[in-house]
Short mmCIF file of C-alpha atoms and ligand atoms in Angstrom, two decimals:
data_model
loop_
_atom_site.label_atom_id
_atom_site.label_comp_id
_atom_site.label_asym_id
_atom_site.label_seq_id
_atom_site.Cartn_x
_atom_site.Cartn_y
_atom_site.Cartn_z
CA LYS A 8 116.28 96.07 98.41
CA ALA A 9 114.55 96.38 101.75
CA GLY A 10 111.36 94.55 103.07
CA ARG A 11 109.40 92.20 100.93
CA ARG A 12 109.84 91.59 97.24
CA ARG A 13 107.04 92.54 94.74
CA LYS A 14 106.36 89.00 93.79
CA ASP A 15 106.53 87.43 97.52
CA SER A 16 104.22 90.08 98.53
CA LEU A 17 101.67 89.15 95.74
CA ARG A 18 101.36 85.56 97.41
CA LEU A 19 99.99 86.90 100.56
CA SER A 20 96.23 86.07 100.84
CA GLY A 21 93.55 88.55 102.20
CA HIS A 22 95.69 91.56 101.76
CA ARG A 23 94.85 94.73 100.10
CA HIS A 24 97.61 96.54 98.13
CA ALA A 25 98.37 100.19 97.77
CA CYS A 26 101.22 101.60 95.43
CA HIS A 27 102.38 105.29 96.02
CA ALA A 28 105.13 106.88 93.92
CA MET A 29 108.08 109.15 94.59
CA ILE A 30 108.69 111.45 91.75
CA PHE A 31 112.01 113.68 91.84
CA ALA A 32 114.36 115.59 89.71
CA SER A 33 117.75 116.97 89.93
CA CYS A 34 117.38 120.69 90.78
CA PRO A 35 120.04 123.24 90.57
CA ASP A 36 118.14 126.13 92.16
CA LYS A 37 119.40 127.66 95.47
CA VAL A 38 117.25 128.89 98.51
CA PHE A 39 118.42 132.54 99.02
CA GLY A 40 120.71 132.29 96.28
CA LYS A 41 123.01 130.11 98.33
CA ILE A 42 121.71 126.87 99.81
CA PRO A 43 121.64 124.14 97.17
CA VAL A 44 118.02 122.56 96.83
CA ARG A 45 119.80 119.51 95.42
CA TYR A 46 116.27 117.73 94.39
CA ALA A 47 112.74 118.27 93.77
CA VAL A 48 111.07 115.72 95.42
CA LEU A 49 107.37 115.72 95.04
CA MET A 50 104.71 114.94 97.87
CA GLN A 51 101.14 116.00 98.58
CA MET A 52 99.00 117.39 101.27
CA ARG A 53 96.17 115.03 101.49
CA PHE A 54 92.51 115.33 102.38
CA ASP A 55 93.34 114.04 105.90
CA GLY A 56 95.71 116.72 106.66
CA ARG A 57 98.83 114.25 106.34
CA LEU A 58 101.49 114.17 103.80
CA GLY A 59 101.97 111.21 101.31
CA PHE A 60 102.99 110.10 98.10
CA PRO A 61 100.73 110.17 94.96
CA GLY A 62 99.01 106.82 94.52
CA GLY A 63 96.38 104.52 96.36
CA PHE A 64 94.63 101.24 96.79
CA VAL A 65 94.77 98.87 93.79
CA ASP A 66 91.47 97.51 93.44
CA SER A 67 89.84 94.35 91.37
CA ARG A 68 89.24 96.24 88.21
CA ASP A 69 92.81 97.49 87.97
CA GLY A 70 94.16 93.72 87.22
CA PHE A 71 97.70 94.26 88.20
CA LEU A 72 99.53 96.75 90.67
CA GLU A 73 101.19 99.06 88.13
CA ALA A 74 97.72 99.41 86.42
CA GLY A 75 96.38 100.58 89.93
CA LEU A 76 99.22 102.88 90.62
CA ASN A 77 99.00 104.38 86.97
CA ARG A 78 95.29 104.85 87.61
CA GLU A 79 95.55 106.33 90.95
CA LEU A 80 98.43 108.69 89.44
CA SER A 81 95.92 109.78 86.69
CA GLU A 82 93.35 110.58 89.13
CA GLU A 83 95.46 112.40 91.70
CA LEU A 84 98.15 114.27 89.07
CA GLY A 85 95.84 114.77 86.17
CA LEU A 86 98.13 113.10 83.93
CA GLN A 87 97.14 111.74 80.56
CA PRO A 88 97.45 107.98 80.98
CA GLY A 89 100.92 107.24 79.31
CA LEU A 90 102.58 110.51 80.14
CA LEU A 91 104.05 109.25 83.06
CA CYS A 92 103.58 105.41 83.13
CA LEU A 93 105.13 103.45 85.75
CA THR A 94 106.35 99.78 85.62
CA GLU A 95 107.49 97.10 87.72
CA ARG A 96 111.10 98.01 87.07
CA GLU A 97 110.44 101.04 89.10
CA HIS A 98 109.32 99.16 92.20
CA VAL A 99 111.55 99.51 94.89
CA LEU A 100 110.06 98.59 98.31
CA ALA A 101 107.05 96.52 99.58
CA HIS A 102 106.05 96.19 103.21
CA VAL A 103 103.20 95.36 105.20
CA LEU A 104 101.15 98.05 107.08
CA PRO A 105 99.29 97.65 110.21
CA LEU A 106 95.62 96.69 109.75
CA HIS A 107 93.34 99.14 108.00
CA ARG A 108 89.75 98.37 108.47
CA ASP A 109 90.52 94.90 109.61
CA ARG A 110 92.47 94.13 106.43
CA PRO A 111 96.44 94.14 106.40
CA VAL A 112 97.76 96.39 103.50
CA VAL A 113 100.88 95.84 101.65
CA ALA A 114 102.50 99.15 100.84
CA HIS A 115 104.17 99.13 97.34
CA PHE A 116 106.65 101.97 96.69
CA TYR A 117 107.89 103.19 93.41
CA MET A 118 110.54 105.78 92.20
CA ARG A 119 111.00 107.72 89.20
CA GLU A 120 113.52 110.40 88.26
CA LEU A 121 112.51 112.57 85.77
CA SER A 122 113.96 116.02 84.49
CA LEU A 123 113.20 119.11 86.35
CA MET A 124 110.97 120.55 83.27
CA GLN A 125 108.91 117.06 83.08
CA LEU A 126 108.70 117.46 86.95
CA ARG A 127 107.24 120.86 86.29
CA ASP A 128 104.82 119.63 84.07
CA VAL A 129 103.65 116.93 86.63
CA GLU A 130 103.13 119.93 89.02
CA ARG A 131 101.19 122.00 86.54
CA ALA A 132 99.00 119.08 85.54
CA ALA A 133 98.23 118.15 89.08
CA LEU A 134 96.10 121.44 89.61
CA ARG A 135 93.74 120.02 86.85
CA ALA A 136 93.37 116.37 88.39
CA CYS A 137 89.93 115.37 88.95
CA GLU A 138 90.94 114.46 92.51
CA TYR A 139 92.61 118.11 93.16
CA GLY A 140 90.51 119.90 95.92
CA ALA A 141 89.37 116.64 97.22
CA GLU A 142 91.86 113.81 97.82
CA VAL A 143 94.68 116.10 97.06
CA MET A 144 94.76 119.41 98.79
CA GLY A 145 98.13 120.53 97.13
CA MET A 146 101.37 119.18 95.69
CA VAL A 147 104.76 120.02 97.80
CA ARG A 148 108.43 119.62 97.25
CA VAL A 149 110.36 118.43 100.12
CA PRO A 150 113.12 120.55 101.62
CA LEU A 151 116.25 118.65 101.42
CA TYR A 152 118.53 121.08 103.44
CA THR A 153 118.73 122.24 106.98
CA LEU A 154 119.18 125.96 107.67
CA ARG A 155 121.38 127.64 110.07
CA ASP A 156 119.15 127.26 112.95
CA GLY A 157 119.31 123.55 112.75
CA VAL A 158 115.82 122.96 112.41
CA SER A 159 114.13 124.77 109.61
CA GLY A 160 114.10 122.80 106.47
CA LEU A 161 114.02 118.90 106.47
CA PRO A 162 114.10 118.21 110.24
CA ALA A 163 111.08 120.51 110.32
CA PHE A 164 109.52 118.96 107.58
CA LEU A 165 109.87 115.64 109.21
CA CYS A 166 107.85 116.58 112.19
CA ASN A 167 104.78 116.64 110.05
CA SER A 168 102.16 114.07 110.20
CA PHE A 169 102.49 111.39 107.36
CA ALA A 170 100.09 108.96 105.93
CA GLY A 171 100.86 105.30 106.40
CA THR A 172 104.59 104.79 106.18
CA ALA A 173 105.07 107.70 103.79
CA ARG A 174 107.83 109.17 106.10
CA GLU A 175 109.75 105.93 106.27
CA GLN A 176 109.39 105.76 102.49
CA LEU A 177 110.56 109.13 101.99
CA LEU A 178 113.76 108.51 104.09
CA TRP A 179 114.63 105.20 102.73
CA ALA A 180 114.63 106.73 99.22
CA LEU A 181 116.63 109.57 100.20
CA ALA A 182 119.48 107.44 101.68
CA ALA A 183 119.11 104.51 98.89
CA ARG A 184 119.67 107.30 96.12
CA ARG A 185 121.73 109.26 98.01
CA LEU A 186 119.64 112.31 97.42
CA LEU A 187 121.63 114.06 100.20
CA PRO A 188 124.91 113.07 101.92
CA PRO A 189 124.37 110.36 104.62
CA GLY A 190 125.69 112.51 107.44
CA ARG A 191 123.23 115.18 106.51
CA LEU A 192 120.17 112.70 106.61
CA ARG A 193 121.19 111.14 109.79
CA GLU A 194 121.56 114.72 111.72
CA ALA A 195 117.83 115.66 110.18
CA CYS A 196 116.50 112.57 111.60
CA GLU A 197 118.17 112.93 114.91
CA ILE A 198 116.99 116.53 115.25
CA ALA A 199 113.42 115.46 114.13
CA ARG A 200 113.60 112.86 116.61
CA VAL A 201 112.62 110.23 113.67
CA PRO A 202 114.21 106.84 113.09
CA VAL A 203 117.45 106.98 110.95
CA PRO A 204 116.81 104.95 107.74
P1 GTP B 21 90.79 106.36 98.28
O1 GTP B 21 90.37 106.28 96.74
O2 GTP B 21 90.08 107.29 98.97
O3 GTP B 21 90.68 104.85 99.07
O4 GTP B 21 92.20 106.68 98.45
P2 GTP B 21 93.49 106.05 97.71
O5 GTP B 21 92.95 105.11 96.99
O6 GTP B 21 94.33 107.32 97.08
O7 GTP B 21 94.26 105.57 98.75
P3 GTP B 21 95.36 106.19 99.68
O8 GTP B 21 96.51 107.12 98.83
O9 GTP B 21 94.80 106.87 100.80
O10 GTP B 21 96.38 105.13 100.35
C1 GTP B 21 95.77 104.14 100.79
C2 GTP B 21 96.42 103.44 102.29
O11 GTP B 21 97.61 103.71 102.18
C3 GTP B 21 95.87 104.22 103.39
O12 GTP B 21 95.75 103.29 104.42
C4 GTP B 21 96.77 105.31 103.77
O13 GTP B 21 97.08 105.58 105.09
C5 GTP B 21 98.10 104.66 103.25
N1 GTP B 21 99.02 105.73 102.59
C6 GTP B 21 98.73 106.85 102.05
N2 GTP B 21 99.69 107.77 101.40
C7 GTP B 21 100.65 106.78 101.65
C8 GTP B 21 102.10 106.95 101.26
O14 GTP B 21 102.56 107.71 100.78
N3 GTP B 21 102.80 105.84 101.63
C9 GTP B 21 102.43 104.79 102.39
N4 GTP B 21 103.18 103.92 102.79
N5 GTP B 21 101.17 104.73 102.85
C10 GTP B 21 100.03 105.61 102.32
MN1 MN B 22 109.33 135.95 100.52
MN1 MN B 23 93.48 108.33 95.28
MN1 MN B 24 95.76 108.35 97.24
MN1 MN B 25 91.55 104.94 95.22
MN1 MN B 26 89.44 107.66 95.60
#
């Protein structure tokens, strides 16, 4: 487990906390009938034109981190409270982001694997989320393959703009859960000229 632990990060004073989650599912689909998709990994196109994970700032009414995360997930994914309830057990990373409006932010990251059917339900519900069309401009799945031109697919995706440290979180998750072979991941990072996790 890289970065700060959940418990240690809660002792920091004067920091804001933000929680984001990667929801993913194993996916048997093939692109053009031959290139394995491997996993459906959910991200979103945000209001600011950057890609990020669903989630957001924890605030004083939330009480604890996961209450804030689950509130943000219901606002941004339109989930009935309880349908996709993340817990402390799914916390995988915490690290400090550069200053945001003169206060440092601790970015907490969670991962939850669903069945492909459940993930499709999450995608459908997102269209009816209260923040859809406002904070959230669309749900996207991350391409995990590289096409024969050597750039299209994951390398091209990694060249997008990402909110905060979302790209680092994505790469960390792909490596930690081995969602694609380490060699392929390294190659994609090198082509995109982004640090290898
Ligand atoms: P508001 O309600 O408008 O404040 O948005 P929010 O609560 O949904 O917060 P947001 O999701 O924008 O995230 C809060 C902070 O984390 C901002 O400083 C973002 O730049 C940053 N951020 C946004 N998405 C991600 C992400 O996926 N990963 C990381 N590490 N940071 C992110
Ligand atoms: Mn077509
Ligand atoms: Mn939000
Ligand atoms: Mn958000
Ligand atoms: Mn918010
Ligand atoms: Mn908001």
